[in-house]
Coordinates of N, CA and C in Angstrom, one line a residue:
X1444 N -27.7 -88.1 -80.1 CA -28.3 -86.9 -79.6 C -28.5 -86.8 -78.1
X1445 N -28.6 -87.9 -77.6 CA -28.9 -88.0 -76.2 C -27.7 -87.4 -75.4
X1446 N -26.5 -87.7 -75.9 CA -25.3 -87.1 -75.2 C -25.3 -85.6 -75.2
X1447 N -25.7 -85.1 -76.3 CA -25.7 -83.6 -76.5 C -26.8 -83.0 -75.5
X1448 N -27.9 -83.7 -75.4 CA -29.0 -83.2 -74.5 C -28.5 -83.3 -73.1
X1449 N -27.8 -84.4 -72.7 CA -27.3 -84.5 -71.4 C -26.3 -83.4 -71.1
X1450 N -25.4 -83.1 -72.1 CA -24.5 -82.1 -71.9 C -25.1 -80.7 -71.7
X1451 N -26.2 -80.5 -72.5 CA -26.9 -79.2 -72.3 C -27.5 -79.1 -70.9
X1452 N -28.1 -80.2 -70.5 CA -28.8 -80.2 -69.2 C -27.8 -80.0 -68.1
X1453 N -26.6 -80.7 -68.2 CA -25.6 -80.6 -67.2 C -25.1 -79.1 -67.2
X1454 N -24.9 -78.5 -68.4 CA -24.4 -77.2 -68.5 C -25.4 -76.2 -67.9
X1455 N -26.7 -76.4 -68.1 CA -27.7 -75.5 -67.6 C -27.8 -75.7 -66.0
X1456 N -27.7 -77.0 -65.6 CA -27.7 -77.2 -64.1 C -26.5 -76.5 -63.5
X1457 N -25.3 -76.6 -64.1 CA -24.1 -76.0 -63.6 C -24.3 -74.4 -63.6
X1458 N -24.9 -73.9 -64.6 CA -25.2 -72.4 -64.6 C -26.2 -72.1 -63.5
X1459 N -27.1 -72.9 -63.3 CA -28.1 -72.7 -62.2 C -27.5 -72.8 -60.9
X1460 N -26.5 -73.7 -60.6 CA -25.8 -73.8 -59.3 C -25.0 -72.5 -59.1
X1461 N -24.2 -72.1 -60.2 CA -23.5 -70.9 -60.0 C -24.3 -69.7 -59.8
X1462 N -25.4 -69.6 -60.5 CA -26.4 -68.5 -60.3 C -26.9 -68.5 -58.8
X1463 N -27.2 -69.7 -58.3 CA -27.8 -69.8 -56.9 C -26.7 -69.4 -55.9
X1464 N -25.4 -69.8 -56.2 CA -24.3 -69.4 -55.3 C -24.2 -67.9 -55.3
X1465 N -24.2 -67.3 -56.5 CA -24.0 -65.9 -56.6 C -25.2 -65.1 -55.9
X1466 N -26.4 -65.7 -56.1 CA -27.5 -65.0 -55.5 C -27.5 -65.1 -54.0
X1467 N -27.0 -66.3 -53.4 CA -26.9 -66.4 -51.9 C -25.8 -65.5 -51.4
X1468 N -24.7 -65.4 -52.1 CA -23.6 -64.5 -51.7 C -24.0 -63.0 -51.7
X1469 N -24.8 -62.7 -52.8 CA -25.3 -61.3 -52.9 C -26.3 -61.0 -51.8
X1470 N -27.1 -62.0 -51.4 CA -28.0 -61.8 -50.3 C -27.3 -61.6 -49.0
X1471 N -26.2 -62.4 -48.7 CA -25.4 -62.2 -47.5 C -24.7 -60.9 -47.5
X1472 N -24.2 -60.4 -48.6 CA -23.5 -59.1 -48.6 C -24.5 -58.0 -48.4
X1473 N -25.7 -58.1 -49.0 CA -26.8 -57.1 -48.8 C -27.2 -57.1 -47.3
X1474 N -27.2 -58.2 -46.7 CA -27.6 -58.3 -45.2 C -26.5 -57.5 -44.4
X1475 N -25.3 -57.8 -44.8 CA -24.2 -57.1 -44.0 C -24.2 -55.6 -44.3
X1476 N -24.5 -55.2 -45.5 CA -24.6 -53.8 -45.8 C -25.7 -53.1 -45.1
X1477 N -26.8 -53.8 -44.9 CA -28.0 -53.2 -44.2 C -27.7 -53.1 -42.7
X1478 N -26.9 -54.0 -42.2 CA -26.4 -53.9 -40.8 C -25.6 -52.7 -40.6
X1479 N -24.6 -52.5 -41.6 CA -23.7 -51.3 -41.5 C -24.5 -50.0 -41.7
X1480 N -25.5 -50.0 -42.5 CA -26.4 -48.9 -42.7 C -27.1 -48.5 -41.4
X1481 N -27.6 -49.5 -40.7 CA -28.3 -49.3 -39.5 C -27.3 -48.7 -38.4
X1482 N -26.1 -49.3 -38.4 CA -25.1 -48.8 -37.4 C -24.8 -47.4 -37.7
X1483 N -24.6 -47.0 -39.0 CA -24.2 -45.7 -39.4 C -25.4 -44.7 -39.1
X1484 N -26.6 -45.1 -39.3 CA -27.8 -44.3 -39.0 C -27.8 -44.0 -37.5
X1485 N -27.5 -45.0 -36.7 CA -27.6 -44.8 -35.3 C -26.5 -43.9 -34.8
X1486 N -25.3 -44.0 -35.4 CA -24.2 -43.0 -35.1 C -24.5 -41.6 -35.5
X1487 N -25.2 -41.5 -36.7 CA -25.5 -40.1 -37.1 C -26.6 -39.5 -36.2
X1488 N -27.5 -40.3 -35.7 CA -28.5 -39.8 -34.8 C -27.9 -39.4 -33.5
X1489 N -27.0 -40.3 -33.0 CA -26.3 -40.0 -31.7 C -25.4 -38.7 -31.9
X1490 N -24.8 -38.5 -33.0 CA -24.0 -37.4 -33.2 C -24.8 -36.1 -33.3
X1491 N -26.0 -36.2 -33.9 CA -26.9 -35.1 -33.9 C -27.4 -34.7 -32.5
X1492 N -27.7 -35.7 -31.7 CA -28.2 -35.4 -30.3 C -27.1 -34.8 -29.5
X1493 N -25.8 -35.3 -29.7 CA -24.7 -34.7 -28.9 C -24.5 -33.3 -29.3
X1494 N -24.6 -33.0 -30.6 CA -24.4 -31.6 -31.0 C -25.5 -30.7 -30.4
X1495 N -26.7 -31.2 -30.4 CA -27.8 -30.4 -29.8 C -27.5 -30.2 -28.3
X1496 N -27.1 -31.2 -27.6 CA -26.8 -31.1 -26.2 C -25.7 -30.1 -26.0
X1497 N -24.7 -30.1 -26.8 CA -23.5 -29.2 -26.7 C -24.0 -27.7 -26.9
X1498 N -24.9 -27.5 -27.8 CA -25.4 -26.2 -28.0 C -26.3 -25.7 -26.9
X1499 N -26.9 -26.6 -26.2 CA -27.8 -26.2 -25.0 C -27.0 -26.0 -23.8
X1500 N -25.7 -26.4 -23.7 CA -24.9 -26.1 -22.5 C -24.7 -24.6 -22.4
X1501 N -24.9 -24.1 -21.2 CA -24.7 -22.6 -21.0 C -23.2 -22.4 -21.0
X1502 N -22.8 -21.4 -21.9 CA -21.4 -21.2 -22.0 C -20.8 -20.1 -21.1
X1503 N -21.6 -19.2 -20.6 CA -21.2 -18.1 -19.8 C -21.0 -18.4 -18.4
X1504 N -21.8 -19.3 -17.8 CA -21.7 -19.5 -16.3 C -20.4 -20.1 -15.8
X1505 N -20.1 -21.4 -16.0 CA -19.0 -22.0 -15.4 C -17.6 -21.4 -15.9
X1506 N -17.5 -21.0 -17.1 CA -16.3 -20.5 -17.6 C -15.9 -19.2 -16.9
X1507 N -16.8 -18.3 -16.6 CA -16.5 -17.1 -15.9 C -16.1 -17.4 -14.5
X1508 N -16.7 -18.4 -13.9 CA -16.3 -18.7 -12.5 C -14.9 -19.3 -12.4
X1509 N -14.5 -20.0 -13.4 CA -13.2 -20.7 -13.4 C -12.2 -19.9 -14.3
X1510 N -12.4 -18.6 -14.5 CA -11.5 -17.8 -15.3 C -10.1 -17.9 -14.8
X1511 N -9.1 -18.1 -15.7 CA -7.7 -18.3 -15.4 C -7.0 -17.0 -15.6
X1512 N -6.2 -16.6 -14.6 CA -5.4 -15.4 -14.7 C -4.1 -15.7 -15.4
X1513 N -4.0 -15.3 -16.7 CA -2.8 -15.6 -17.5 C -1.5 -14.9 -16.9
X1514 N -1.7 -13.7 -16.4 CA -0.5 -13.0 -15.8 C 0.1 -13.8 -14.7
X1515 N -0.8 -14.4 -13.9 CA -0.3 -15.2 -12.7 C 0.4 -16.4 -13.2
X1516 N -0.1 -17.1 -14.2 CA 0.6 -18.2 -14.8 C 1.9 -17.9 -15.4
X1517 N 1.9 -16.7 -16.1 CA 3.2 -16.3 -16.7 C 4.2 -16.0 -15.7
X1518 N 3.8 -15.3 -14.6 CA 4.8 -15.0 -13.5 C 5.3 -16.3 -12.8
X1519 N 4.4 -17.3 -12.6 CA 4.8 -18.5 -12.0 C 5.8 -19.3 -13.0
X1520 N 5.5 -19.3 -14.2 CA 6.4 -19.9 -15.2 C 7.8 -19.2 -15.2
X1521 N 7.8 -17.9 -15.2 CA 9.1 -17.1 -15.2 C 9.8 -17.4 -13.9
X1522 N 9.1 -17.5 -12.8 CA 9.8 -17.8 -11.5 C 10.4 -19.2 -11.5
X1523 N 9.7 -20.2 -12.1 CA 10.2 -21.6 -12.1 C 11.4 -21.6 -13.1
X1524 N 11.4 -20.9 -14.2 CA 12.5 -20.9 -15.1 C 13.7 -20.2 -14.5
X1525 N 13.5 -19.1 -13.8 CA 14.7 -18.4 -13.2 C 15.3 -19.3 -12.1
X1526 N 14.4 -20.0 -11.3 CA 14.9 -20.9 -10.2 C 15.7 -22.0 -10.9
X1527 N 15.2 -22.6 -11.9 CA 15.9 -23.7 -12.6 C 17.2 -23.2 -13.2
X1528 N 17.2 -22.0 -13.8 CA 18.5 -21.5 -14.3 C 19.5 -21.2 -13.2
X1529 N 19.0 -20.7 -12.1 CA 19.9 -20.4 -11.0 C 20.5 -21.7 -10.5
X1530 N 19.7 -22.7 -10.4 CA 20.3 -24.0 -9.9 C 21.3 -24.6 -10.9
X1531 N 21.0 -24.4 -12.2 CA 21.9 -25.0 -13.2 C 23.2 -24.2 -13.4
X1532 N 23.0 -22.9 -13.3 CA 24.1 -22.0 -13.7 C 25.1 -21.7 -12.5
X1533 N 24.6 -21.6 -11.3 CA 25.4 -21.3 -10.2 C 26.6 -22.2 -10.0
X1534 N 26.5 -23.6 -10.1 CA 27.7 -24.4 -10.1 C 28.7 -24.1 -11.2
X1535 N 28.1 -23.8 -12.4 CA 29.0 -23.5 -13.5 C 29.8 -22.2 -13.2
X1536 N 29.1 -21.2 -12.7 CA 29.8 -19.9 -12.3 C 30.8 -20.1 -11.3
X1537 N 30.6 -21.0 -10.3 CA 31.6 -21.3 -9.3 C 32.8 -21.9 -9.9
X1538 N 32.6 -22.9 -10.8 CA 33.7 -23.5 -11.4 C 34.5 -22.6 -12.3
X1539 N 33.8 -21.6 -13.0 CA 34.4 -20.6 -13.8 C 35.3 -19.7 -12.9
X1540 N 34.8 -19.4 -11.7 CA 35.6 -18.5 -10.8 C 36.9 -19.3 -10.3
X1541 N 36.7 -20.6 -10.1 CA 37.8 -21.4 -9.6 C 38.9 -21.5 -10.7
X1542 N 38.4 -21.7 -12.0 CA 39.3 -21.8 -13.1 C 40.0 -20.4 -13.3
X1543 N 39.2 -19.4 -13.2 CA 39.8 -18.0 -13.3 C 40.9 -17.8 -12.3
X1544 N 40.7 -18.2 -11.0 CA 41.7 -18.0 -10.0 C 42.9 -18.9 -10.4
X1545 N 42.7 -20.1 -10.8 CA 43.9 -20.9 -11.2 C 44.7 -20.3 -12.3
X1546 N 44.0 -19.8 -13.3 CA 44.6 -19.1 -14.4 C 45.4 -17.9 -14.0
X1547 N 44.8 -17.1 -13.1 CA 45.5 -16.0 -12.5 C 46.8 -16.4 -11.8
X1548 N 46.7 -17.5 -11.0 CA 47.8 -17.9 -10.3 C 48.9 -18.4 -11.2
X1549 N 48.6 -19.1 -12.3 CA 49.5 -19.5 -13.3 C 50.2 -18.3 -14.0
X1550 N 49.3 -17.3 -14.3 CA 49.8 -16.1 -14.9 C 50.8 -15.4 -14.0
X1551 N 50.5 -15.3 -12.7 CA 51.4 -14.6 -11.8 C 52.7 -15.4 -11.7
X1552 N 52.6 -16.7 -11.6 CA 53.8 -17.5 -11.5 C 54.7 -17.4 -12.8
X1553 N 54.0 -17.4 -13.9 CA 54.8 -17.2 -15.2 C 55.4 -15.8 -15.2
X1554 N 54.7 -14.8 -14.7 CA 55.2 -13.4 -14.7 C 56.5 -13.4 -13.8
X1555 N 56.4 -14.1 -12.7 CA 57.6 -14.1 -11.8 C 58.7 -14.8 -12.5
X1556 N 58.5 -15.9 -13.1 CA 59.6 -16.5 -13.9 C 60.2 -15.6 -14.9
X1557 N 59.3 -14.9 -15.6 CA 59.8 -14.0 -16.6 C 60.7 -12.9 -16.0
X1558 N 60.2 -12.3 -14.9 CA 61.1 -11.3 -14.3 C 62.4 -11.9 -13.8
X1559 N 62.4 -13.1 -13.3 CA 63.6 -13.7 -12.8 C 64.6 -14.0 -14.0
X1560 N 64.0 -14.4 -15.1 CA 64.8 -14.6 -16.3 C 65.4 -13.3 -16.8
X1561 N 64.6 -12.2 -16.8 CA 65.1 -10.9 -17.2 C 66.2 -10.5 -16.3
X1562 N 66.1 -10.7 -15.0 CA 67.2 -10.4 -14.1 C 68.4 -11.2 -14.4
X1563 N 68.3 -12.5 -14.6 CA 69.4 -13.3 -14.9 C 70.1 -12.9 -16.2
X1564 N 69.3 -12.5 -17.2 CA 69.9 -12.1 -18.5 C 70.6 -10.7 -18.4
X1565 N 70.1 -9.9 -17.5 CA 70.8 -8.6 -17.2 C 72.1 -8.9 -16.6
X1566 N 72.2 -9.8 -15.6 CA 73.5 -10.2 -15.0 C 74.4 -10.8 -16.0
X1567 N 73.9 -11.7 -16.9 CA 74.7 -12.3 -17.9 C 75.2 -11.2 -18.9
X1568 N 74.4 -10.3 -19.2 CA 74.8 -9.2 -20.1 C 76.0 -8.4 -19.5
X1569 N 76.1 -8.3 -18.2 CA 77.2 -7.6 -17.6 C 78.4 -8.4 -17.7
X1570 N 78.4 -9.7 -17.7 CA 79.6 -10.5 -17.8 C 80.2 -10.5 -19.2
X1571 N 79.3 -10.7 -20.2 CA 79.8 -10.7 -21.6 C 79.9 -9.3 -22.1
X1572 N 80.9 -9.0 -22.9 CA 81.1 -7.7 -23.4 C 79.9 -7.3 -24.4
X1573 N 79.4 -6.1 -24.3 CA 78.2 -5.7 -25.1 C 78.6 -5.6 -26.6
X1574 N 79.8 -5.2 -26.9 CA 80.2 -5.0 -28.3 C 80.9 -6.2 -28.8
X1575 N 80.8 -6.4 -30.0 CA 81.4 -7.6 -30.6 C 82.6 -7.1 -31.4
X1576 N 83.7 -7.6 -31.1 CA 85.0 -7.2 -31.7 C 85.3 -8.0 -32.9
X1577 N 86.1 -7.3 -33.8 CA 86.5 -8.0 -35.0 C 87.5 -9.1 -34.7
X1578 N 88.2 -8.9 -33.6 CA 89.1 -9.9 -33.1 C 88.5 -11.2 -32.9
X1579 N 87.2 -11.2 -32.3 CA 86.5 -12.4 -32.1 C 86.1 -13.1 -33.4
X1580 N 85.9 -12.4 -34.4 CA 85.6 -13.0 -35.7 C 86.7 -13.9 -36.2
X1581 N 87.9 -13.3 -36.1 CA 89.1 -14.0 -36.5 C 89.3 -15.2 -35.7
X1582 N 89.1 -15.1 -34.4 CA 89.3 -16.2 -33.4 C 88.3 -17.3 -33.7
X1583 N 87.1 -17.0 -34.0 CA 86.0 -18.0 -34.3 C 86.5 -18.8 -35.6
X1584 N 86.9 -18.1 -36.6 CA 87.3 -18.7 -37.9 C 88.5 -19.6 -37.6
X1585 N 89.5 -19.1 -36.9 CA 90.6 -19.9 -36.6 C 90.3 -21.2 -35.8
X1586 N 89.4 -21.1 -34.8 CA 89.1 -22.2 -34.0 C 88.3 -23.2 -34.8
X1587 N 87.4 -22.7 -35.7 CA 86.6 -23.6 -36.6 C 87.5 -24.4 -37.5
X1588 N 88.5 -23.7 -38.1 CA 89.5 -24.3 -39.0 C 90.3 -25.3 -38.2
X1589 N 90.5 -25.1 -36.9 CA 91.3 -26.0 -36.1 C 90.5 -27.3 -35.8
X1590 N 89.2 -27.3 -36.2 CA 88.4 -28.5 -36.0 C 87.4 -28.4 -34.8
X1591 N 87.2 -27.3 -34.2 CA 86.2 -27.2 -33.1 C 84.8 -27.0 -33.6
X1592 N 83.8 -27.5 -32.9 CA 82.4 -27.3 -33.3 C 82.0 -25.9 -32.9
X1593 N 80.9 -25.4 -33.5 CA 80.4 -24.1 -33.2 C 80.0 -24.0 -31.7
X1594 N 79.5 -25.1 -31.1 CA 79.1 -25.1 -29.7 C 80.3 -24.9 -28.8
X1595 N 81.4 -25.6 -29.1 CA 82.7 -25.5 -28.3 C 83.2 -24.1 -28.5
X1596 N 83.2 -23.6 -29.7 CA 83.7 -22.2 -29.9 C 82.9 -21.2 -29.0
X1597 N 81.6 -21.4 -29.1 CA 80.7 -20.4 -28.3 C 81.0 -20.5 -26.8
X1598 N 81.2 -21.7 -26.3 CA 81.5 -21.9 -24.9 C 82.9 -21.3 -24.6
X1599 N 83.9 -21.5 -25.4 CA 85.2 -21.0 -25.1 C 85.3 -19.5 -25.2
X1600 N 84.6 -18.9 -26.1 CA 84.7 -17.4 -26.3 C 83.6 -16.7 -25.5
X1601 N 82.7 -17.5 -24.9 CA 81.6 -16.9 -24.1 C 80.7 -16.1 -25.1
X1602 N 80.3 -16.7 -26.2 CA 79.4 -16.2 -27.2 C 78.2 -17.1 -27.4
X1603 N 77.2 -16.6 -28.0 CA 76.1 -17.4 -28.3 C 76.4 -18.3 -29.5
X1604 N 75.8 -19.5 -29.5 CA 76.0 -20.4 -30.6 C 75.5 -19.8 -31.9
X1605 N 74.4 -19.0 -31.8 CA 73.9 -18.3 -33.0 C 74.8 -17.3 -33.6
X1606 N 75.6 -16.6 -32.7 CA 76.6 -15.6 -33.1 C 77.7 -16.4 -33.8
X1607 N 78.1 -17.5 -33.3 CA 79.2 -18.2 -33.9 C 78.8 -18.7 -35.3
X1608 N 77.7 -19.3 -35.4 CA 77.2 -19.8 -36.7 C 77.0 -18.7 -37.7
X1609 N 76.6 -17.5 -37.2 CA 76.4 -16.4 -38.1 C 77.7 -15.9 -38.6
X1610 N 78.7 -15.9 -37.8 CA 80.1 -15.5 -38.2 C 80.6 -16.4 -39.2
X1611 N 80.5 -17.7 -39.0 CA 81.0 -18.7 -39.9 C 80.3 -18.7 -41.2
X1612 N 79.0 -18.4 -41.2 CA 78.2 -18.3 -42.5 C 78.6 -17.1 -43.2
X1613 N 78.9 -16.0 -42.5 CA 79.3 -14.7 -43.1 C 80.6 -14.8 -43.7
X1614 N 81.5 -15.5 -43.1 CA 82.9 -15.7 -43.6 C 82.9 -16.9 -44.6
X1615 N 81.8 -17.5 -44.8 CA 81.6 -18.6 -45.8 C 82.5 -19.8 -45.4
X1616 N 82.5 -20.1 -44.1 CA 83.2 -21.2 -43.6 C 82.3 -22.4 -43.6
X1617 N 81.0 -22.2 -43.4 CA 80.1 -23.3 -43.3 C 79.4 -23.4 -44.6

């Protein structure tokens, strides 16, 4: 039985040690909580005093003296924006005008080329007969059967290659 009593005593002592440890930890935690409570109470008092001081500040005096003219601010903002836009857009506009001039020059040059081509085609039209004869059809077919290419036939008869190929297709030679 003595072993059992010793075990009981050891168990009771162990429970007592654990109880003491828990009690000490609880005491330390309570001390920390009380410090936090004091700090929070101090902050609450300070907040209350600041709110009272804010309510006591006269609201009409300094604000009326430092009143801001919103129209003046708006006009200054609009002026700054327009100046900024002018600085940013004016180089772009200059470049657009330069590009426009270059495009106009190219357009004029192409127009001149077109007119010169029209004049050349008018002079070529005077050299080649305006009407197409049936005699040419027969000559085209004969030359093709002789082994000439449509390009050579067109050159020899002073016809267009398209005309020669059209005749050959129409006559079912190609």
